[in-house]
Amino acid sequence: MPKVLGLKCKECAEEYPTSPIHVCEYCFGPLEVQYDYPEIGKTISRETIQAGPPSMWRYHDLLPLDGEPTAGLQAGYTPLIRAERLGELLGHKDLWIKNDAVNCPTMSFKDRVVAVALSKAKEFGYDTVACASTGNLTNSVAAQAAQAGLKAFIFIPDNLERSKVVGTLVYGATVLAVQGVYDDVNRLASEVAGKYKWGFANVNLRPFYGDGSKTFGHEIAEQLGWRAPQHIVSPIGGGSLITKIWKGMWELHQFGLLDGPLDTKMYAAQATNCNPVTLAIKTNNDMIRPQRPNTIAKSIAIGNPADGYYAVQAAKKTGGWGEDVSEEEIIEAIKMLASTEGIFTETAGGVTVGVAKKLIEQGRIPRDETTVIAITGNGLKTIEPIEDCIGETVPIQASLASLEEALF
Ligand SMILES: *Cc1c(COP(=O)(O)O)cnc(C)c1O
Ligand SMILES: [Zn+2]
C-alpha cells in the first residue's frame, strides 16, 4: 500500500498529487506531504523501527519515498547526550544535547533533509539538483549529489564562510556566489526553478525536504527511551526544523509509541541581529516583519523566513517561547559547550546554547525538567568569528626545559 496520499495545502487544504511542487495554486500557501496514517499504523512499532538501520532511515515508514532511499544512506541517528557538565554550569539538572554536529556526510542536520530531497529527486526522474543555501545545505547537496551521481548547481550568498565554500567545491558542484544576502539568493532560485528542470531541494522539492527534519524529533523521543522531553530549544533559519521536530514526536505519539504525554514546549532561538521569528513571539505578533540579517550565525541568517509564521505558531501553541542572543553571547556559548561537553558547534549552535542559558535564567525552562538543546552544525565550518577569541598556542622548543619554562 502506498503510504503517501499526496500533497495538501497547509492553509486551504486543497489537495494535489505527489509531484515536485511546493505552493498552492489557489492561495499560495505551502504544500505538505499527506500520509496514510491509519495504514502506516497497522504495522509500525518500536520493534520495526529498532530493526531498521542505525540511520534516519529507520523512520522510512514516515518519510515520503515510494521506494528505498538512494541518497544520504548514512544520515541521522546522531548521538543524544546527557549534558551533565553544561547542566551544572547552567544550574539545570536534566539537560541533553542532540548532536547533529556529527551528522553524516557533511556534519549538519541538513544531511537529513537532503537525503530525502535527493532520493525523491531521483524518484521524480531528475538528473540535476540544486539549492539556495545559507551554507550547510550547500555542503550536503553537493556531497550527496556526488554520491548519487546527480549534477548539482548551488546558489549561495557571496559572503559565505570559506570552509563552507571549500566544502562544496570539493565535490565538483557548480557554485554560484550571488551578490546579496540569502533572501536575494532565494528569490533568484525560485525564478531559476520555474525555468529549468532541476530538482531544487528547498524550492520545488520543499515539502519532501522538510519531512527529513521530522527524524530529528523521532530520534530524540526514541533515544530518551520512547518519551517526549518537556522542552526543546531549536534554532530558526527558514523556520521549518522547529515545526518538523514537533511533528515527528506527534507522529510517534499518535501511533501510541511514546510512554507518557506529548507536552513538549518548543522554543525558537535566533541571533538578535536576525530575529524576525523571536521578535514576533516576544511582541505577540503573528506577522513576520522581514529584516536585513547581519550576524555571524550565517546558517540561520534568513530575514524573511519561508516558514516563519509556522515557527511562531509552534512556539506559541506548545506553550514555549522565543529568545535571541547577541554576537558576543553566541561566541561565549560556543566556548561554553566546547569546554563542558567537548562539542564544537558552529555559530547556530552558539545561538541555541546561548538562548537555552537565557531561558533557564529567566525561569521559563524549569531547572529539573527534561530539556533538549538542538545542536545542528559543526564548529569547524565557522572558525572565522571565534578564532581570535579562544586564546593562543604556546610556542616552545622541542625540549623539556623549554616546556617547563613556558608552563611554570
Ligand atoms: C538550516 C539550518 C538551521 C535552520 O533550519 P530551518 O529549517 O531553515 O529553520 C539551523 N541550524 C543550522 C546549522 C542550519 O544549517
Ligand atoms: Zn491553498
CSV table of C-alpha atoms and ligand atoms in Angstrom, one decimal:
chain,number,residue,atom,x,y,z
A,1,MET,CA,0.0,0.0,0.0
A,2,PRO,CA,1.3,3.5,-0.8
A,3,LYS,CA,1.9,5.4,2.5
A,4,VAL,CA,1.8,8.8,0.9
A,5,LEU,CA,-1.6,10.1,-0.2
A,6,GLY,CA,-0.4,13.2,-2.0
A,7,LEU,CA,0.3,16.9,-1.1
A,8,LYS,CA,-2.1,19.2,0.7
A,9,CYS,CA,-2.1,23.0,1.2
A,10,LYS,CA,-1.4,23.9,4.8
A,11,GLU,CA,-3.8,26.9,4.5
A,12,CYS,CA,-6.8,26.0,2.3
A,13,ALA,CA,-6.5,22.2,2.4
A,14,GLU,CA,-6.6,21.9,-1.4
A,15,GLU,CA,-5.1,18.5,-2.4
A,16,TYR,CA,-2.5,17.8,-5.1
A,17,PRO,CA,-1.0,14.6,-6.5
A,18,THR,CA,2.6,13.8,-5.3
A,19,SER,CA,4.8,15.9,-7.6
A,20,PRO,CA,7.6,18.4,-7.4
A,21,ILE,CA,5.5,21.5,-6.4
A,22,HIS,CA,5.5,23.4,-3.2
A,23,VAL,CA,3.0,26.3,-3.4
A,24,CYS,CA,-0.8,26.1,-3.6
A,25,GLU,CA,-2.2,27.4,-6.9
A,26,TYR,CA,-5.2,28.9,-5.1
A,27,CYS,CA,-3.9,30.6,-2.0
A,28,PHE,CA,-0.1,30.5,-2.4
A,29,GLY,CA,0.1,28.5,0.9
A,30,PRO,CA,2.9,26.0,1.4
A,31,LEU,CA,2.2,22.3,0.5
A,32,GLU,CA,2.7,19.4,2.9
A,33,VAL,CA,3.0,15.7,2.4
A,34,GLN,CA,-0.1,13.8,3.4
A,35,TYR,CA,0.5,10.4,4.9
A,36,ASP,CA,-2.0,7.5,5.2
A,37,TYR,CA,-1.5,7.3,9.0
A,38,PRO,CA,-4.2,4.6,9.6
A,39,GLU,CA,-2.4,2.3,7.0
A,40,ILE,CA,1.1,3.1,8.5
A,41,GLY,CA,-0.2,2.5,12.0
A,42,LYS,CA,-1.2,-1.1,11.1
A,43,THR,CA,2.5,-2.2,11.0
A,44,ILE,CA,4.7,0.4,12.7
A,45,SER,CA,6.0,-0.4,16.1
A,46,ARG,CA,9.0,0.2,18.3
A,47,GLU,CA,10.4,-3.2,17.2
A,48,THR,CA,10.0,-2.4,13.4
A,49,ILE,CA,11.8,0.9,14.0
A,50,GLN,CA,14.6,-0.6,16.0
A,51,ALA,CA,15.1,-3.4,13.5
A,52,GLY,CA,15.9,-0.7,10.9
A,53,PRO,CA,19.4,0.7,10.1
A,54,PRO,CA,21.3,2.9,12.6
A,55,SER,CA,20.4,6.0,10.5
A,56,MET,CA,17.4,8.2,9.9
A,57,TRP,CA,16.1,5.6,7.5
A,58,ARG,CA,14.9,3.5,10.5
A,59,TYR,CA,12.0,6.0,10.1
A,60,HIS,CA,11.5,5.2,6.4
A,61,ASP,CA,7.8,4.4,7.1
A,62,LEU,CA,7.3,8.1,8.0
A,63,LEU,CA,9.2,9.6,5.1
A,64,PRO,CA,7.8,10.4,1.6
A,65,LEU,CA,9.5,7.9,-0.7
A,66,ASP,CA,7.9,5.3,-2.8
A,67,GLY,CA,10.9,3.0,-2.8
A,68,GLU,CA,14.2,2.6,-1.0
A,69,PRO,CA,16.4,5.7,-0.3
A,70,THR,CA,19.1,6.3,-2.9
A,71,ALA,CA,20.9,9.3,-1.2
A,72,GLY,CA,22.2,10.1,2.3
A,73,LEU,CA,22.0,6.5,3.4
A,74,GLN,CA,24.2,7.2,6.5
A,75,ALA,CA,22.4,10.4,7.6
A,76,GLY,CA,20.9,10.7,11.0
A,77,TYR,CA,20.7,8.7,14.2
A,78,THR,CA,23.2,11.1,15.8
A,79,PRO,CA,24.0,10.9,19.5
A,80,LEU,CA,21.7,12.3,22.2
A,81,ILE,CA,24.0,13.2,25.0
A,82,ARG,CA,23.2,13.8,28.7
A,83,ALA,CA,24.9,17.2,29.2
A,84,GLU,CA,25.8,16.9,32.9
A,85,ARG,CA,28.7,19.4,32.9
A,86,LEU,CA,26.9,22.0,30.9
A,87,GLY,CA,23.8,21.4,33.1
A,88,GLU,CA,25.9,22.0,36.2
A,89,LEU,CA,27.2,25.3,34.8
A,90,LEU,CA,23.7,26.5,33.8
A,91,GLY,CA,22.1,25.2,37.0
A,92,HIS,CA,19.9,22.6,35.2
A,93,LYS,CA,19.5,19.0,36.3
A,94,ASP,CA,18.2,17.3,33.2
A,95,LEU,CA,19.8,18.8,30.2
A,96,TRP,CA,20.5,16.9,26.9
A,97,ILE,CA,22.2,17.7,23.6
A,98,LYS,CA,21.0,16.2,20.3
A,99,ASN,CA,24.3,16.4,18.4
A,100,ASP,CA,23.9,16.8,14.6
A,101,ALA,CA,27.3,18.4,14.5
A,102,VAL,CA,28.5,14.9,13.7
A,103,ASN,CA,25.8,14.1,11.2
A,104,CYS,CA,26.9,12.2,8.1
A,105,PRO,CA,28.2,13.0,5.5
A,106,THR,CA,28.6,16.8,6.0
A,107,MET,CA,28.2,17.5,9.7
A,108,SER,CA,24.9,19.3,10.0
A,109,PHE,CA,21.3,18.5,10.3
A,110,LYS,CA,20.9,19.4,6.6
A,111,ASP,CA,22.1,15.9,5.8
A,112,ARG,CA,18.6,14.7,6.9
A,113,VAL,CA,16.6,16.9,4.6
A,114,VAL,CA,18.9,16.4,1.7
A,115,ALA,CA,18.8,12.7,2.0
A,116,VAL,CA,15.0,12.8,1.5
A,117,ALA,CA,15.1,15.6,-1.2
A,118,LEU,CA,17.7,13.9,-3.4
A,119,SER,CA,16.1,10.4,-3.0
A,120,LYS,CA,12.8,12.0,-4.1
A,121,ALA,CA,14.5,13.9,-6.9
A,122,LYS,CA,15.7,10.5,-8.3
A,123,GLU,CA,12.2,9.1,-8.0
A,124,PHE,CA,10.9,12.1,-10.0
A,125,GLY,CA,13.5,11.4,-12.7
A,126,TYR,CA,15.7,14.5,-12.2
A,127,ASP,CA,19.4,14.2,-13.2
A,128,THR,CA,20.2,17.6,-11.9
A,129,VAL,CA,19.6,19.0,-8.4
A,130,ALA,CA,20.1,22.5,-6.9
A,131,CYS,CA,19.5,24.6,-3.8
A,132,ALA,CA,19.6,28.1,-2.4
A,133,SER,CA,21.6,27.9,0.8
A,134,THR,CA,23.0,29.7,3.8
A,135,GLY,CA,25.9,27.2,3.8
A,136,ASN,CA,25.2,23.8,5.3
A,137,LEU,CA,22.6,22.9,2.7
A,138,THR,CA,25.2,23.7,0.1
A,139,ASN,CA,27.7,21.2,1.6
A,140,SER,CA,25.1,18.5,1.9
A,141,VAL,CA,23.5,18.8,-1.6
A,142,ALA,CA,27.0,18.8,-3.2
A,143,ALA,CA,28.2,15.8,-1.3
A,144,GLN,CA,25.1,13.7,-1.6
A,145,ALA,CA,24.6,14.6,-5.3
A,146,ALA,CA,28.2,13.4,-6.0
A,147,GLN,CA,27.5,10.1,-4.3
A,148,ALA,CA,24.1,9.7,-6.0
A,149,GLY,CA,25.5,10.5,-9.4
A,150,LEU,CA,23.5,13.7,-9.8
A,151,LYS,CA,24.7,17.1,-11.3
A,152,ALA,CA,24.5,19.9,-8.8
A,153,PHE,CA,24.0,23.7,-9.1
A,154,ILE,CA,24.4,25.5,-5.8
A,155,PHE,CA,23.4,29.1,-5.1
A,156,ILE,CA,25.0,30.9,-2.1
A,157,PRO,CA,25.4,34.4,-0.8
A,158,ASP,CA,28.8,35.7,-1.8
A,159,ASN,CA,29.9,36.3,1.8
A,160,LEU,CA,29.8,32.7,3.0
A,161,GLU,CA,32.4,31.2,5.3
A,162,ARG,CA,35.5,29.9,3.5
A,163,SER,CA,35.2,26.3,4.8
A,164,LYS,CA,31.6,26.1,3.6
A,165,VAL,CA,32.6,27.2,0.1
A,166,VAL,CA,35.6,24.8,0.0
A,167,GLY,CA,33.4,22.0,1.4
A,168,THR,CA,31.1,22.4,-1.6
A,169,LEU,CA,33.5,22.9,-4.5
A,170,VAL,CA,35.5,19.8,-3.5
A,171,TYR,CA,32.6,17.6,-4.5
A,172,GLY,CA,32.6,19.0,-8.0
A,173,ALA,CA,29.4,21.0,-7.8
A,174,THR,CA,28.9,24.3,-9.7
A,175,VAL,CA,28.7,27.0,-7.1
A,176,LEU,CA,27.1,30.4,-7.9
A,177,ALA,CA,28.1,33.1,-5.5
A,178,VAL,CA,25.3,35.6,-5.6
A,179,GLN,CA,25.8,39.2,-4.6
A,180,GLY,CA,23.4,39.8,-1.7
A,181,VAL,CA,22.0,38.0,1.4
A,182,TYR,CA,20.2,34.7,1.5
A,183,ASP,CA,16.9,36.3,0.7
A,184,ASP,CA,18.2,37.6,-2.6
A,185,VAL,CA,19.7,34.1,-3.4
A,186,ASN,CA,16.3,32.5,-2.6
A,187,ARG,CA,14.4,34.9,-4.9
A,188,LEU,CA,16.8,34.1,-7.8
A,189,ALA,CA,16.5,30.4,-7.1
A,190,SER,CA,12.7,30.5,-7.3
A,191,GLU,CA,13.0,32.1,-10.7
A,192,VAL,CA,15.5,29.5,-11.9
A,193,ALA,CA,13.3,26.7,-10.6
A,194,GLY,CA,10.5,28.0,-12.7
A,195,LYS,CA,12.6,27.9,-15.9
A,196,TYR,CA,14.9,24.8,-15.7
A,197,LYS,CA,14.0,21.2,-15.0
A,198,TRP,CA,16.1,21.0,-11.8
A,199,GLY,CA,15.2,19.5,-8.5
A,200,PHE,CA,15.7,22.3,-6.0
A,201,ALA,CA,16.0,20.7,-2.6
A,202,ASN,CA,14.4,23.7,-0.8
A,203,VAL,CA,12.2,25.1,-3.6
A,204,ASN,CA,10.1,22.7,-5.7
A,205,LEU,CA,11.1,19.7,-3.5
A,206,ARG,CA,10.5,21.6,-0.3
A,207,PRO,CA,7.5,19.5,1.0
A,208,PHE,CA,9.6,16.3,0.8
A,209,TYR,CA,12.8,18.0,2.0
A,210,GLY,CA,11.1,19.4,5.1
A,211,ASP,CA,10.0,16.0,6.3
A,212,GLY,CA,13.6,14.8,6.6
A,213,SER,CA,13.7,17.1,9.7
A,214,LYS,CA,10.9,15.0,11.4
A,215,THR,CA,13.6,12.4,12.1
A,216,PHE,CA,15.4,14.8,14.4
A,217,GLY,CA,12.2,14.6,16.6
A,218,HIS,CA,11.6,10.9,16.1
A,219,GLU,CA,15.2,10.2,17.3
A,220,ILE,CA,15.1,12.4,20.3
A,221,ALA,CA,12.0,10.6,21.6
A,222,GLU,CA,13.4,7.1,20.8
A,223,GLN,CA,16.8,8.0,22.4
A,224,LEU,CA,15.1,9.2,25.6
A,225,GLY,CA,13.5,5.8,25.9
A,226,TRP,CA,10.4,6.4,23.9
A,227,ARG,CA,9.2,9.6,25.7
A,228,ALA,CA,8.9,13.2,24.7
A,229,PRO,CA,11.1,15.8,26.6
A,230,GLN,CA,9.3,18.7,28.3
A,231,HIS,CA,11.4,21.3,26.5
A,232,ILE,CA,13.2,21.6,23.1
A,233,VAL,CA,15.3,24.6,22.1
A,234,SER,CA,15.7,24.8,18.3
A,235,PRO,CA,17.5,27.3,16.1
A,236,ILE,CA,15.4,29.0,13.5
A,237,GLY,CA,16.5,29.8,9.9
A,238,GLY,CA,13.7,29.3,7.4
A,239,GLY,CA,11.5,28.1,10.3
A,240,SER,CA,11.0,24.5,9.1
A,241,LEU,CA,13.0,22.5,11.6
A,242,ILE,CA,11.2,23.6,14.7
A,243,THR,CA,7.8,22.6,13.3
A,244,LYS,CA,9.0,19.3,12.0
A,245,ILE,CA,10.7,18.2,15.3
A,246,TRP,CA,7.4,18.6,16.9
A,247,LYS,CA,5.6,16.8,14.1
A,248,GLY,CA,8.0,13.9,14.4
A,249,MET,CA,7.2,13.5,18.0
A,250,TRP,CA,3.5,14.0,17.4
A,251,GLU,CA,3.5,11.1,14.9
A,252,LEU,CA,5.1,8.7,17.4
A,253,HIS,CA,2.5,9.8,20.0
A,254,GLN,CA,-0.4,9.2,17.5
A,255,PHE,CA,0.8,5.7,17.0
A,256,GLY,CA,1.0,5.0,20.7
A,257,LEU,CA,4.8,4.5,20.6
A,258,LEU,CA,5.6,7.0,23.4
A,259,ASP,CA,5.3,6.5,27.2
A,260,GLY,CA,3.6,9.4,28.9
A,261,PRO,CA,2.1,12.6,27.4
A,262,LEU,CA,3.3,14.7,24.5
A,263,ASP,CA,3.5,18.1,26.3
A,264,THR,CA,6.8,19.3,24.8
A,265,LYS,CA,7.2,23.1,24.7
A,266,MET,CA,9.1,24.3,21.7
A,267,TYR,CA,11.5,27.3,22.0
A,268,ALA,CA,12.7,29.3,19.0
A,269,ALA,CA,16.3,30.5,19.1
A,270,GLN,CA,17.7,33.3,16.9
A,271,ALA,CA,20.5,35.8,16.8
A,272,THR,CA,19.4,39.3,17.9
A,273,ASN,CA,20.9,40.6,14.6
A,274,CYS,CA,18.4,38.4,12.7
A,275,ASN,CA,15.4,37.8,14.8
A,276,PRO,CA,12.2,38.1,12.8
A,277,VAL,CA,10.7,35.0,14.4
A,278,THR,CA,11.7,35.5,18.1
A,279,LEU,CA,10.7,39.2,17.8
A,280,ALA,CA,7.3,38.2,16.6
A,281,ILE,CA,6.9,35.8,19.5
A,282,LYS,CA,8.2,38.3,22.1
A,283,THR,CA,5.9,41.1,20.9
A,284,ASN,CA,2.9,38.7,20.5
A,285,ASN,CA,2.7,39.5,16.8
A,286,ASP,CA,1.6,36.8,14.2
A,287,MET,CA,3.1,38.7,11.3
A,288,ILE,CA,6.8,38.3,10.5
A,289,ARG,CA,8.5,41.6,9.7
A,290,PRO,CA,11.3,40.9,7.2
A,291,GLN,CA,14.8,42.1,8.3
A,292,ARG,CA,18.2,42.5,6.7
A,293,PRO,CA,20.3,40.0,8.5
A,294,ASN,CA,23.8,40.9,9.8
A,295,THR,CA,25.1,38.1,12.1
A,296,ILE,CA,27.9,35.7,12.5
A,297,ALA,CA,25.2,33.0,12.7
A,298,LYS,CA,25.1,32.9,8.9
A,299,SER,CA,23.5,29.4,8.6
A,300,ILE,CA,20.3,30.9,10.2
A,301,ALA,CA,20.6,34.4,8.8
A,302,ILE,CA,17.3,34.5,7.0
A,303,GLY,CA,15.5,37.8,7.2
A,304,ASN,CA,12.2,36.7,5.6
A,305,PRO,CA,11.8,33.0,6.6
A,306,ALA,CA,9.5,30.9,4.4
A,307,ASP,CA,8.0,29.1,7.4
A,308,GLY,CA,8.4,31.9,9.9
A,309,TYR,CA,4.7,32.1,10.6
A,310,TYR,CA,4.5,28.4,11.4
A,311,ALA,CA,7.6,28.6,13.6
A,312,VAL,CA,5.9,31.3,15.7
A,313,GLN,CA,2.8,29.1,15.9
A,314,ALA,CA,5.0,26.1,17.0
A,315,ALA,CA,6.4,28.1,19.9
A,316,LYS,CA,3.0,29.6,20.9
A,317,LYS,CA,0.8,26.6,20.6
A,318,THR,CA,3.0,24.4,22.6
A,319,GLY,CA,3.4,26.9,25.4
A,320,GLY,CA,7.1,27.6,24.5
A,321,TRP,CA,8.7,30.9,23.8
A,322,GLY,CA,11.4,32.6,21.7
A,323,GLU,CA,14.6,34.3,22.6
A,324,ASP,CA,17.6,35.8,20.9
A,325,VAL,CA,21.3,36.4,21.7
A,326,SER,CA,24.0,39.0,20.9
A,327,GLU,CA,27.0,38.2,18.8
A,328,GLU,CA,29.2,38.1,22.0
A,329,GLU,CA,26.8,35.7,23.6
A,330,ILE,CA,26.9,33.4,20.6
A,331,ILE,CA,30.7,33.2,20.9
A,332,GLU,CA,30.6,32.7,24.7
A,333,ALA,CA,28.1,29.9,24.3
A,334,ILE,CA,30.2,28.1,21.6
A,335,LYS,CA,33.1,28.1,24.1
A,336,MET,CA,30.9,27.1,27.0
A,337,LEU,CA,29.6,24.0,25.1
A,338,ALA,CA,33.1,23.1,23.9
A,339,SER,CA,34.7,23.4,27.4
A,340,THR,CA,31.9,21.5,29.2
A,341,GLU,CA,30.8,18.8,26.8
A,342,GLY,CA,33.7,18.5,24.3
A,343,ILE,CA,31.3,19.5,21.4
A,344,PHE,CA,32.5,22.2,19.0
A,345,THR,CA,29.4,23.6,17.4
A,346,GLU,CA,29.0,26.3,14.7
A,347,THR,CA,27.6,29.7,15.3
A,348,ALA,CA,24.0,28.4,15.0
A,349,GLY,CA,24.7,26.1,17.9
A,350,GLY,CA,26.1,29.0,19.9
A,351,VAL,CA,22.7,30.7,19.4
A,352,THR,CA,20.8,27.6,20.7
A,353,VAL,CA,23.0,27.2,23.7
A,354,GLY,CA,23.0,30.9,24.5
A,355,VAL,CA,19.2,31.0,24.2
A,356,ALA,CA,18.8,27.9,26.4
A,357,LYS,CA,21.0,29.6,29.1
A,358,LYS,CA,18.8,32.7,28.9
A,359,LEU,CA,15.6,30.7,29.1
A,360,ILE,CA,16.8,28.8,32.2
A,361,GLU,CA,17.9,32.1,33.9
A,362,GLN,CA,14.5,33.6,33.1
A,363,GLY,CA,12.8,30.7,34.7
A,364,ARG,CA,10.9,29.8,31.5
A,365,ILE,CA,12.6,26.4,31.4
A,366,PRO,CA,12.4,24.9,34.9
A,367,ARG,CA,15.7,23.6,36.2
A,368,ASP,CA,14.6,20.0,36.7
A,369,GLU,CA,12.5,19.3,33.6
A,370,THR,CA,13.9,17.2,30.6
A,371,THR,CA,15.3,19.7,28.2
A,372,VAL,CA,16.9,19.1,24.8
A,373,ILE,CA,19.1,21.6,23.0
A,374,ALA,CA,19.3,21.1,19.2
A,375,ILE,CA,22.9,21.3,18.0
A,376,THR,CA,22.6,21.5,14.3
A,377,GLY,CA,26.0,22.2,12.8
A,378,ASN,CA,29.8,21.8,13.3
A,379,GLY,CA,32.2,24.5,14.5
A,380,LEU,CA,35.0,23.6,12.1
A,381,LYS,CA,32.9,25.2,9.4
A,382,THR,CA,32.7,28.6,11.1
A,383,ILE,CA,36.1,29.3,12.6
A,384,GLU,CA,36.4,32.9,11.4
A,385,PRO,CA,34.3,34.6,14.1
A,386,ILE,CA,35.8,32.7,17.0
A,387,GLU,CA,39.5,32.2,16.1
A,388,ASP,CA,40.6,35.4,17.8
A,389,CYS,CA,38.5,34.7,21.0
A,390,ILE,CA,39.9,31.4,22.2
A,391,GLY,CA,43.5,32.1,23.2
A,392,GLU,CA,46.8,31.3,21.5
A,393,THR,CA,49.0,28.3,21.2
A,394,VAL,CA,52.1,28.2,23.5
A,395,PRO,CA,55.2,28.2,21.4
A,396,ILE,CA,58.1,26.1,22.7
A,397,GLN,CA,61.2,24.4,21.6
A,398,ALA,CA,61.4,20.6,21.5
A,399,SER,CA,63.0,20.3,24.9
A,400,LEU,CA,61.7,19.7,28.5
A,401,ALA,CA,63.4,22.8,29.7
A,402,SER,CA,61.6,24.9,27.2
A,403,LEU,CA,58.3,23.3,28.1
A,404,GLU,CA,58.8,23.9,31.8
A,405,GLU,CA,59.8,27.5,31.3
A,406,ALA,CA,56.7,28.1,29.3
A,407,LEU,CA,54.3,26.4,31.7
A,408,PHE,CA,55.7,27.1,35.2
B,1,LIG,C1,19.5,25.4,8.0
B,1,LIG,C2,20.0,25.4,9.5
B,1,LIG,C3,19.1,25.7,10.5
B,1,LIG,C4,17.7,26.1,10.3
B,1,LIG,O1,16.8,25.3,9.8
B,1,LIG,P1,15.4,25.8,9.2
B,1,LIG,O2,14.6,24.6,9.0
B,1,LIG,O3,15.7,26.6,8.0
B,1,LIG,O4,14.8,26.7,10.3
B,1,LIG,C5,19.6,25.5,11.8
B,1,LIG,N1,20.9,25.2,12.0
B,1,LIG,C6,21.8,25.0,11.0
B,1,LIG,C7,23.2,24.7,11.4
B,1,LIG,C8,21.3,25.1,9.7
B,1,LIG,O5,22.2,24.8,8.7
B,2,ZN,ZN,-4.1,26.8,-0.6
